[in-house]
Amino acid sequence: MLKDYNQVWKNCLTIIKDNVSEQAYKTWFDPIKPIKLENNVLTIQVPSQFFYEWLEEHFVNLLKKTLTKELGAEGRLEYSIIMENSQRNSSPYTVKVPPSSSKAVKNRSVAMPMTGTSTQIKNPFVIPGLRKLQIDSNLNPNYSFENLIEGECNRLARSAGYAVAKKPGGTAFNPLFIYGSVGLGKTHLAHAIGIEIKEQNPEKTVLYVTSEKFTHQFIDAVKNNTVNDFSHFYQLIDVLIIDDVQFFSGKEKTQDVFFHIFNHLHQTGKQIVLTADKPPVEMQGMEQRLLSRFKWGLSADIQVPSLETRVAILEKKMYTDGIELPKEVVEYLAYSITTNIRELEGALISLIAQSSLNKKSITLELAKKMIDKFVKNTAREVSIDYIQKVVCDYFDLPIELLKSKTRKREIVQARQIAMYFAKKMTKSSLANIGLHCGGKDHATVLHACRTVNNLQETDKHFRKYLDDLEKKLSIQ
Ligand code: ADP
Ligand code: MG
């Protein structure tokens, strides 16, 4: 029976619609056009490379499932990407990309020691005759060292990670314990270490696993009476990377089995890399003997990136994706989202998606709207840095001067205005505001606020400055 590609895709969409949010559906599935169906390969047209990658990264499993349902296990999906080649000819041409189904395969073939499926897991690096364990390392190639921007915030962790990658098991950093709050690059660094090791030592068995997955595997092993296999499997790994070990807390049995695996690996000179959202000393619900092991090697934290690092991260991402954005937009993003790189990236991606779908160029205005929506739930406030920037731009002064101790009259006034807005629009303490504005104390900030208040009552030009600035600073 011949199937009609339009109908097939329509059926797929019906399922997809039920499985993604309305917004996601509109953004990512509405613009897709089915093109043909040949030999069980459905070809769909997507608006850009970026689009294709996004689908593959976020919806590959869903697409796979729906397609299997429609076309059977043999069903395949192929993308046709519209390439805008604005220089030479204006009409778009398309390129075909088979799906990187490796990802989907990857997801399924993550090492499952207790089910004994390792024979069907492909590992291109296995050297015949060595009977090494064949597993998928479960590493995301995008999370490389090359893509991990270095900044003051991650210097120690990053270089320790690099040292470990160069000499797994051969440094004092064993385990390497990376900690920091959410969205700051722990997982990225953990993958980078694995990728680098694999590149240098293809024969080594590297495994990245989240603590949740480890726990689930263990629970299954208990159910199936295969705890021994489970332990043995993990003891054969050369480089074990466990992400987010804070989830082990309160799980005594899992901690117990991990403790033995840890000891075995450590004694045999294998490398262990762990990440968590807090340092070992602050972990609750964790066995003492395990915590003390965590402290054997090096604990390195990752902190919130500075403004420069945030800009550098955005620029790197844009460069990789081949996207250009006005400088003011990049700066606005970097100024607005300060404590979570994942959110920063998310905002960038939404912006690009919005503009590529609406064929609108990305302006500061669009960026402001987007960001406001994006961070609505996180009770956003403008940052002192952003206030300083806007004030300096307005009076055409270099921001360094405002942050310096200079007492030049026009600088003093701008600084007072920045302090005034910082007090009014942020939750920062007077002391903190002073610190940001030329290292002044809280009394100076208080004085500044009074001066500005007085002036705005008596000086109508001054009041106009304040009104202008207030407009610029308020979001939207
Ligand atoms: P965590 O595991 O700490 O919650 P992730 O490693 O998942 O954070 O990082 C969140 C996102 O931010 C990822 O997409 C990651 O690539 C990106 N990221 C984090 N730090 C950096 C950095 N220094 N350079 C480039 N990208 C980064
Ligand atoms: Mg993580």
Coordinates of C-alpha atoms and ligand atoms in Angstrom, one line a residue:
M1 CA 0.0 0.0 0.0
L2 CA 1.4 3.4 -1.0
K3 CA 1.3 6.0 1.7
D4 CA 0.9 9.6 1.0
Y5 CA 3.6 11.7 2.6
N6 CA 1.3 14.5 3.5
Q7 CA -1.0 12.2 5.3
V8 CA 1.9 10.4 7.1
W9 CA 3.3 13.7 8.3
K10 CA -0.2 14.9 9.3
N11 CA -0.6 11.7 11.4
C12 CA 2.8 12.3 13.0
L13 CA 1.9 15.9 13.8
T14 CA -1.2 14.7 15.6
I15 CA 0.9 12.6 17.9
I16 CA 3.5 15.3 18.3
K17 CA 1.0 17.9 19.2
D18 CA -0.1 15.8 22.2
N19 CA 3.5 15.5 23.4
V20 CA 4.9 19.0 23.2
S21 CA 3.9 22.3 24.5
E22 CA 1.8 24.5 22.3
Q23 CA 4.6 27.0 22.0
A24 CA 7.1 24.4 21.1
Y25 CA 4.7 23.0 18.5
K26 CA 4.2 26.3 16.9
T27 CA 7.9 27.2 17.0
W28 CA 9.4 23.9 15.8
F29 CA 6.8 21.9 14.0
D30 CA 4.5 24.3 12.3
P31 CA 7.2 25.5 9.9
I32 CA 8.1 22.0 8.7
K33 CA 7.0 20.9 5.3
P34 CA 6.8 17.2 4.2
I35 CA 8.3 16.7 0.8
K36 CA 8.3 13.1 -0.1
L37 CA 8.1 9.5 1.0
E38 CA 10.3 7.0 -0.8
N39 CA 11.4 3.6 0.4
N40 CA 10.0 4.3 3.8
V41 CA 12.1 7.5 4.1
L42 CA 10.1 10.5 4.8
T43 CA 11.7 13.8 3.9
I44 CA 10.8 16.9 5.7
Q45 CA 11.9 20.4 4.9
V46 CA 13.2 22.6 7.7
P47 CA 14.0 26.4 7.5
S48 CA 17.6 26.3 8.6
Q49 CA 20.5 24.2 9.8
F50 CA 19.9 25.6 13.2
F51 CA 16.4 24.3 13.1
Y52 CA 17.5 20.9 12.1
E53 CA 20.0 20.7 14.9
W54 CA 17.4 21.8 17.4
L55 CA 15.0 19.1 16.3
E56 CA 17.7 16.5 16.4
E57 CA 18.8 17.6 19.8
H58 CA 15.4 18.0 21.5
F59 CA 12.8 16.0 19.6
V60 CA 14.7 13.1 18.1
N61 CA 13.1 10.5 20.3
L62 CA 9.6 11.8 19.8
L63 CA 10.2 12.0 16.0
K64 CA 11.5 8.5 16.0
K65 CA 8.6 7.1 18.0
T66 CA 6.0 8.7 15.8
L67 CA 7.7 7.7 12.7
T68 CA 8.0 4.1 13.8
K69 CA 4.3 4.2 14.6
E70 CA 3.5 5.5 11.1
L71 CA 6.0 3.7 9.0
G72 CA 7.1 0.7 11.1
A73 CA 10.5 0.0 12.4
E74 CA 12.1 0.5 9.0
G75 CA 10.8 4.1 8.8
R76 CA 13.5 6.7 8.4
L77 CA 13.5 10.5 8.5
E78 CA 15.5 12.7 6.3
Y79 CA 15.8 16.5 6.5
S80 CA 16.0 18.9 3.7
I81 CA 17.4 22.2 4.9
I82 CA 16.7 25.5 3.2
M83 CA 20.0 27.3 2.8
E84 CA 19.8 31.0 2.3
N85 CA 22.6 32.0 0.1
S86 CA 22.1 35.7 0.0
Q87 CA 25.3 36.5 -1.9
R88 CA 24.9 34.8 -5.2
N89 CA 21.4 33.7 -5.9
S90 CA 18.4 34.8 -3.9
S91 CA 16.5 31.6 -4.3
P92 CA 17.1 29.1 -1.5
Y93 CA 18.6 25.8 -2.2
T94 CA 18.3 22.7 -0.1
V95 CA 20.7 20.2 1.2
K96 CA 19.7 16.8 2.4
V97 CA 20.8 15.5 5.8
P98 CA 20.1 12.0 7.0
P99 CA 19.2 12.2 10.6
S100 CA 22.1 11.7 13.0
S101 CA 20.3 8.7 14.3
S102 CA 23.4 7.9 16.1
K103 CA 22.0 10.1 18.8
A104 CA 18.8 8.1 19.1
V105 CA 20.8 5.0 19.0
K106 CA 23.0 6.4 21.7
N107 CA 20.1 7.1 23.9
R108 CA 19.0 3.5 23.7
S109 CA 22.4 1.9 23.9
V110 CA 23.7 3.6 27.1
A111 CA 25.4 0.9 29.0
M112 CA 22.9 -1.3 30.7
P113 CA 25.0 -3.7 32.5
M114 CA 22.3 -5.8 33.9
T115 CA 20.4 -6.5 30.7
G116 CA 23.5 -7.8 29.0
T117 CA 22.9 -6.0 25.7
S118 CA 26.4 -4.9 25.4
T119 CA 27.0 -7.0 22.3
Q120 CA 24.7 -4.8 20.3
I121 CA 26.3 -1.6 21.5
K122 CA 28.7 -0.4 18.8
N123 CA 32.0 1.0 19.9
P124 CA 34.2 2.0 17.1
F125 CA 37.3 1.9 19.3
V126 CA 37.3 -1.6 20.4
I127 CA 40.6 -3.3 19.5
P128 CA 40.0 -6.9 18.4
G129 CA 41.4 -9.5 20.6
L130 CA 41.6 -7.3 23.7
R131 CA 38.0 -8.2 24.7
K132 CA 37.6 -4.8 26.2
L133 CA 34.3 -3.8 27.5
Q134 CA 32.2 -2.4 24.6
I135 CA 30.2 0.5 25.7
D136 CA 29.0 3.8 24.5
S137 CA 30.7 6.5 26.6
N138 CA 27.6 8.6 26.4
L139 CA 29.5 11.8 25.7
N140 CA 28.1 14.8 23.9
P141 CA 30.7 16.0 21.4
N142 CA 29.5 19.6 21.7
Y143 CA 30.6 19.7 25.3
S144 CA 34.3 19.9 24.4
F145 CA 37.1 21.8 26.0
E146 CA 37.3 23.9 22.9
N147 CA 33.7 25.0 23.5
L148 CA 34.2 25.6 27.1
I149 CA 35.1 29.3 27.5
E150 CA 37.7 29.9 30.2
G151 CA 37.1 32.6 32.8
E152 CA 38.0 33.5 36.3
C153 CA 34.9 31.6 37.3
N154 CA 36.0 28.2 36.1
R155 CA 39.8 28.5 35.8
L156 CA 40.8 26.1 38.5
A157 CA 38.1 23.5 37.7
R158 CA 38.9 23.7 34.0
S159 CA 42.6 23.4 34.3
A160 CA 42.3 20.6 36.8
G161 CA 39.9 18.9 34.3
Y162 CA 42.4 19.3 31.6
A163 CA 45.2 17.9 33.7
V164 CA 43.1 14.9 34.5
A165 CA 42.2 14.5 30.8
K166 CA 45.9 14.4 29.9
K167 CA 46.8 11.9 32.5
P168 CA 43.7 10.0 33.7
G169 CA 44.4 8.3 37.0
G170 CA 47.9 9.8 37.0
T171 CA 47.4 13.0 38.9
A172 CA 46.7 13.9 42.5
F173 CA 43.2 14.9 41.3
N174 CA 41.5 11.6 42.0
P175 CA 38.7 11.9 42.3
L176 CA 38.2 15.3 40.7
F177 CA 35.2 16.7 42.4
I178 CA 33.6 19.6 40.5
Y179 CA 31.0 21.6 42.2
G180 CA 28.9 24.7 41.7
S181 CA 25.3 25.8 41.3
V182 CA 23.0 25.0 38.4
G183 CA 23.8 26.0 34.8
L184 CA 27.4 26.9 35.3
G185 CA 29.1 24.3 33.2
K186 CA 29.7 21.3 35.4
T187 CA 28.2 18.8 33.1
H188 CA 29.9 20.4 30.1
L189 CA 33.3 20.2 31.9
A190 CA 32.7 16.6 32.9
H191 CA 32.0 15.7 29.2
A192 CA 35.0 17.7 28.0
I193 CA 37.2 15.6 30.2
G194 CA 35.8 12.4 28.8
I195 CA 36.0 13.5 25.2
E196 CA 39.6 14.6 25.6
I197 CA 40.6 11.3 27.2
K198 CA 38.8 9.3 24.5
E199 CA 40.6 11.3 21.9
Q200 CA 44.0 10.7 23.3
N201 CA 43.3 7.1 24.5
P202 CA 40.7 5.5 22.3
E203 CA 41.3 2.2 24.0
K204 CA 40.3 3.5 27.4
T205 CA 36.8 2.8 28.6
V206 CA 35.2 6.1 29.5
L207 CA 31.8 6.2 30.9
Y208 CA 29.6 9.3 31.7
V209 CA 26.6 8.5 33.7
T210 CA 24.3 10.6 35.9
S211 CA 23.8 9.6 39.5
E212 CA 20.1 9.1 38.8
K213 CA 20.8 6.7 36.0
F214 CA 23.4 4.9 38.2
T215 CA 20.8 4.6 40.9
H216 CA 18.1 3.3 38.6
Q217 CA 20.5 0.7 37.1
F218 CA 21.3 -0.3 40.6
I219 CA 17.7 -0.7 41.6
D220 CA 17.0 -2.8 38.5
A221 CA 20.0 -4.9 39.4
V222 CA 18.6 -5.5 42.8
K223 CA 15.3 -6.5 41.3
N224 CA 16.9 -8.8 38.8
N225 CA 19.4 -10.2 41.2
T226 CA 22.3 -9.0 39.2
V227 CA 24.0 -6.7 41.6
N228 CA 27.3 -8.6 41.1
D229 CA 27.2 -8.0 37.4
F230 CA 26.4 -4.4 38.0
S231 CA 29.4 -3.9 40.3
H232 CA 31.7 -5.8 38.0
F233 CA 30.6 -3.8 35.1
Y234 CA 31.5 -0.6 36.8
Q235 CA 34.7 -1.9 38.1
L236 CA 35.9 -2.5 34.6
I237 CA 35.7 1.2 33.7
D238 CA 38.9 3.2 33.2
V239 CA 37.4 6.6 33.6
L240 CA 34.1 6.9 35.5
I241 CA 32.3 10.2 35.4
I242 CA 29.3 10.6 37.6
D243 CA 27.3 13.7 37.3
D244 CA 25.3 15.3 40.1
V245 CA 26.2 13.0 42.9
Q246 CA 24.1 15.0 45.3
F247 CA 21.3 12.8 44.2
F248 CA 22.9 9.9 46.0
S249 CA 22.0 11.6 49.3
G250 CA 19.7 9.5 51.4
K251 CA 20.1 6.5 49.2
E252 CA 22.1 4.3 51.5
K253 CA 22.2 1.2 49.4
T254 CA 23.3 3.0 46.3
Q255 CA 26.0 4.8 48.3
D256 CA 27.2 1.5 49.5
V257 CA 27.6 -0.1 46.1
F258 CA 29.2 3.1 44.8
F259 CA 31.6 3.1 47.7
H260 CA 32.9 -0.3 46.7
I261 CA 33.2 0.6 43.1
F262 CA 34.9 3.8 44.0
N263 CA 37.5 2.0 46.1
H264 CA 38.1 -0.6 43.5
L265 CA 38.7 2.0 40.8
H266 CA 40.8 4.2 42.9
Q267 CA 43.0 1.3 44.0
T268 CA 43.6 0.2 40.5
G269 CA 44.6 3.7 39.4
K270 CA 41.4 4.5 37.4
Q271 CA 40.2 8.0 37.2
I272 CA 37.0 9.2 38.9
V273 CA 35.3 12.5 38.1
L274 CA 32.4 13.6 40.1
T275 CA 30.2 16.7 40.0
A276 CA 27.7 18.1 42.5
D277 CA 25.8 21.2 43.3
K278 CA 27.8 21.8 46.5
P279 CA 31.1 20.9 48.1
P280 CA 31.5 17.7 50.0
V281 CA 31.5 19.4 53.4
E282 CA 28.0 20.8 52.7
M283 CA 26.4 17.5 51.5
Q284 CA 23.7 16.1 53.6
G285 CA 22.5 12.6 53.8
M286 CA 25.8 11.2 52.6
E287 CA 27.8 8.5 54.3
Q288 CA 30.8 9.9 56.1
R289 CA 33.2 7.4 54.5
L290 CA 32.0 8.4 51.1
L291 CA 32.3 12.1 51.8
S292 CA 35.9 11.5 53.0
R293 CA 36.7 9.7 49.7
F294 CA 35.3 12.7 47.8
K295 CA 37.9 14.9 49.5
W296 CA 40.8 12.6 48.6
G297 CA 41.6 14.3 45.4
L298 CA 40.8 17.9 44.4
S299 CA 37.5 19.7 44.9
A300 CA 37.2 22.6 42.5
D301 CA 34.3 25.0 42.2
I302 CA 32.8 26.8 39.3
Q303 CA 31.4 30.2 40.1
V304 CA 29.1 32.7 38.4
P305 CA 30.8 34.0 35.3
S306 CA 31.8 37.7 35.0
L307 CA 30.2 39.9 32.4
E308 CA 33.2 39.5 30.1
T309 CA 33.0 35.8 30.3
R310 CA 29.2 35.9 29.6
V311 CA 29.8 38.0 26.5
A312 CA 32.6 35.6 25.4
I313 CA 30.3 32.6 25.9
L314 CA 27.5 34.2 23.8
E315 CA 30.0 35.2 21.1
K316 CA 31.4 31.7 20.9
K317 CA 28.0 30.3 20.6
M318 CA 27.0 32.7 17.9
Y319 CA 30.2 32.0 16.1
T320 CA 29.7 28.2 16.2
D321 CA 26.1 28.6 15.0
G322 CA 27.0 31.1 12.4
I323 CA 24.8 33.8 13.7
E324 CA 25.4 37.5 14.0
L325 CA 23.6 39.8 16.5
P326 CA 23.9 43.5 17.2
K327 CA 26.4 44.2 19.9
E328 CA 23.8 46.0 22.0
V329 CA 21.7 42.9 22.0
V330 CA 24.5 40.6 23.1
E331 CA 25.4 43.1 25.8
Y332 CA 21.8 43.3 27.0
L333 CA 21.6 39.5 27.2
A334 CA 24.8 39.3 29.1
Y335 CA 23.8 42.1 31.5
S336 CA 20.4 40.7 32.1
I337 CA 21.1 37.1 32.8
T338 CA 23.8 36.8 35.2
T339 CA 23.7 33.6 37.2
N340 CA 22.9 30.8 34.9
I341 CA 24.6 30.0 31.6
R342 CA 21.9 27.6 30.5
E343 CA 19.4 30.4 30.8
L344 CA 21.7 32.7 28.9
E345 CA 21.9 30.3 26.1
G346 CA 18.2 29.6 26.2
A347 CA 17.5 33.3 25.8
L348 CA 19.8 33.5 22.9
I349 CA 18.3 30.5 21.2
S350 CA 14.7 31.7 21.7
L351 CA 15.7 35.1 20.2
I352 CA 17.2 33.5 17.2
A353 CA 14.2 31.2 16.8
Q354 CA 11.8 34.1 17.1
S355 CA 13.6 36.2 14.6
S356 CA 14.2 33.4 12.1
L357 CA 10.5 32.4 12.1
N358 CA 9.1 35.9 11.9
K359 CA 11.8 37.0 9.5
K360 CA 12.3 39.9 11.9
S361 CA 15.7 41.2 12.6
I362 CA 16.8 41.0 16.2
T363 CA 16.6 44.4 17.8
L364 CA 17.2 45.5 21.3
E365 CA 13.5 45.9 21.6
L366 CA 12.8 42.3 20.6
A367 CA 15.5 41.2 22.9
K368 CA 14.0 43.1 25.9
K369 CA 10.6 41.6 25.2
M370 CA 11.9 38.1 24.9
I371 CA 14.1 38.2 28.0
D372 CA 11.3 39.6 30.1
K373 CA 9.2 36.6 29.1
F374 CA 12.1 34.3 29.5
V375 CA 13.0 35.2 33.0
K376 CA 9.6 36.1 34.3
N377 CA 9.6 33.4 36.9
T378 CA 12.9 34.3 38.3
A379 CA 11.8 37.6 39.8
R380 CA 14.1 39.6 37.6
E381 CA 15.7 42.9 38.5
V382 CA 18.1 45.0 36.6
S383 CA 21.7 44.6 37.7
I384 CA 23.9 47.4 39.0
D385 CA 26.2 46.8 36.1
Y386 CA 23.4 47.4 33.7
I387 CA 22.3 50.5 35.4
Q388 CA 25.9 51.8 35.3
K389 CA 26.1 51.1 31.6
V390 CA 22.9 52.8 30.7
V391 CA 23.8 55.9 32.8
C392 CA 27.2 56.1 31.2
D393 CA 25.9 55.6 27.7
Y394 CA 23.4 58.4 28.4
F395 CA 25.9 60.9 29.6
D396 CA 28.5 59.6 27.2
L397 CA 31.0 58.8 29.9
P398 CA 33.4 55.8 30.1
I399 CA 32.1 53.3 32.6
E400 CA 35.6 52.8 34.1
L401 CA 35.5 56.4 35.3
L402 CA 32.2 55.8 37.0
K403 CA 33.6 52.8 38.8
S404 CA 36.8 54.7 39.7
K405 CA 37.3 56.9 42.7
T406 CA 37.5 60.1 40.7
R407 CA 35.8 63.2 42.1
K408 CA 35.3 65.0 38.8
R409 CA 32.1 66.8 39.0
E410 CA 30.2 65.3 36.1
I411 CA 31.4 61.8 37.0
V412 CA 30.3 62.3 40.6
Q413 CA 26.8 63.2 39.4
A414 CA 26.5 60.3 37.1
R415 CA 27.7 58.0 39.8
Q416 CA 25.2 59.4 42.2
I417 CA 22.4 58.8 39.7
A418 CA 23.6 55.2 39.2
M419 CA 23.6 54.7 42.9
Y420 CA 20.1 56.2 43.1
F421 CA 18.7 53.8 40.5
A422 CA 20.6 50.9 42.0
K423 CA 18.9 51.6 45.3
K424 CA 15.5 52.1 43.7
M425 CA 15.6 49.2 41.3
T426 CA 17.6 46.4 42.8
K427 CA 17.6 44.7 46.2
S428 CA 21.3 45.3 46.7
S429 CA 22.4 46.7 50.0
L430 CA 23.8 50.2 50.3
A431 CA 27.2 48.7 51.0
N432 CA 27.1 46.6 47.9
I433 CA 26.0 49.4 45.7
G434 CA 28.9 51.6 47.1
L435 CA 31.3 48.8 46.4
H436 CA 30.2 48.7 42.7
C437 CA 30.4 52.4 42.4
G438 CA 33.9 53.4 43.0
G439 CA 34.4 51.6 46.3
K440 CA 32.3 54.0 48.4
D441 CA 30.7 53.2 51.7
H442 CA 27.1 53.0 52.5
A443 CA 26.9 56.5 53.9
T444 CA 28.0 57.9 50.5
V445 CA 25.3 55.9 48.8
L446 CA 22.7 57.2 51.2
H447 CA 24.0 60.8 50.6
A448 CA 23.8 60.2 46.8
C449 CA 20.2 59.1 47.0
R450 CA 19.3 62.2 49.1
T451 CA 21.1 64.5 46.7
V452 CA 19.4 63.0 43.7
N453 CA 16.0 63.3 45.4
N454 CA 16.6 67.0 46.2
L455 CA 17.8 67.8 42.8
Q456 CA 14.9 66.2 41.1
E457 CA 12.6 68.4 43.1
T458 CA 14.4 71.6 42.3
D459 CA 15.9 71.1 38.9
K460 CA 13.7 70.4 35.9
H461 CA 16.6 69.4 33.6
F462 CA 17.8 67.0 36.1
R463 CA 14.3 65.6 36.4
K464 CA 14.3 65.1 32.7
Y465 CA 17.5 63.1 32.9
L466 CA 16.0 60.9 35.5
D467 CA 12.8 60.3 33.5
D468 CA 14.8 59.4 30.4
L469 CA 17.0 57.0 32.3
E470 CA 14.1 55.4 34.1
K471 CA 12.5 54.7 30.8
K472 CA 15.6 53.2 29.4
L473 CA 16.1 51.1 32.5
S474 CA 12.6 49.8 32.8
I475 CA 12.1 46.6 31.0
Q476 CA 9.9 46.7 27.9
Ligands
ADP1 P1 25.5 22.4 35.0 O1 25.8 21.0 34.8 O2 26.5 23.1 35.9 O3 24.1 22.7 35.5 P2 25.9 22.7 32.2 O4 27.2 22.0 32.0 O5 24.7 21.9 31.8 O6 25.7 23.2 33.6 O7 25.9 24.0 31.4 C1 24.8 24.7 31.0 C2 25.0 25.3 29.6 O8 25.9 26.3 29.6 C3 25.5 24.2 28.6 O9 24.9 24.3 27.4 C4 27.0 24.6 28.5 O10 27.5 24.3 27.2 C5 27.0 26.1 28.7 N1 28.2 26.5 29.4 C6 28.5 26.5 30.7 N2 29.7 27.0 30.9 C7 30.2 27.4 29.7 C8 31.4 28.0 29.3 N3 32.4 28.3 30.2 N4 31.6 28.2 28.0 C9 30.7 27.9 27.1 N5 29.5 27.3 27.4 C10 29.3 27.1 28.7
MG2 MG 24.6 19.4 35.0

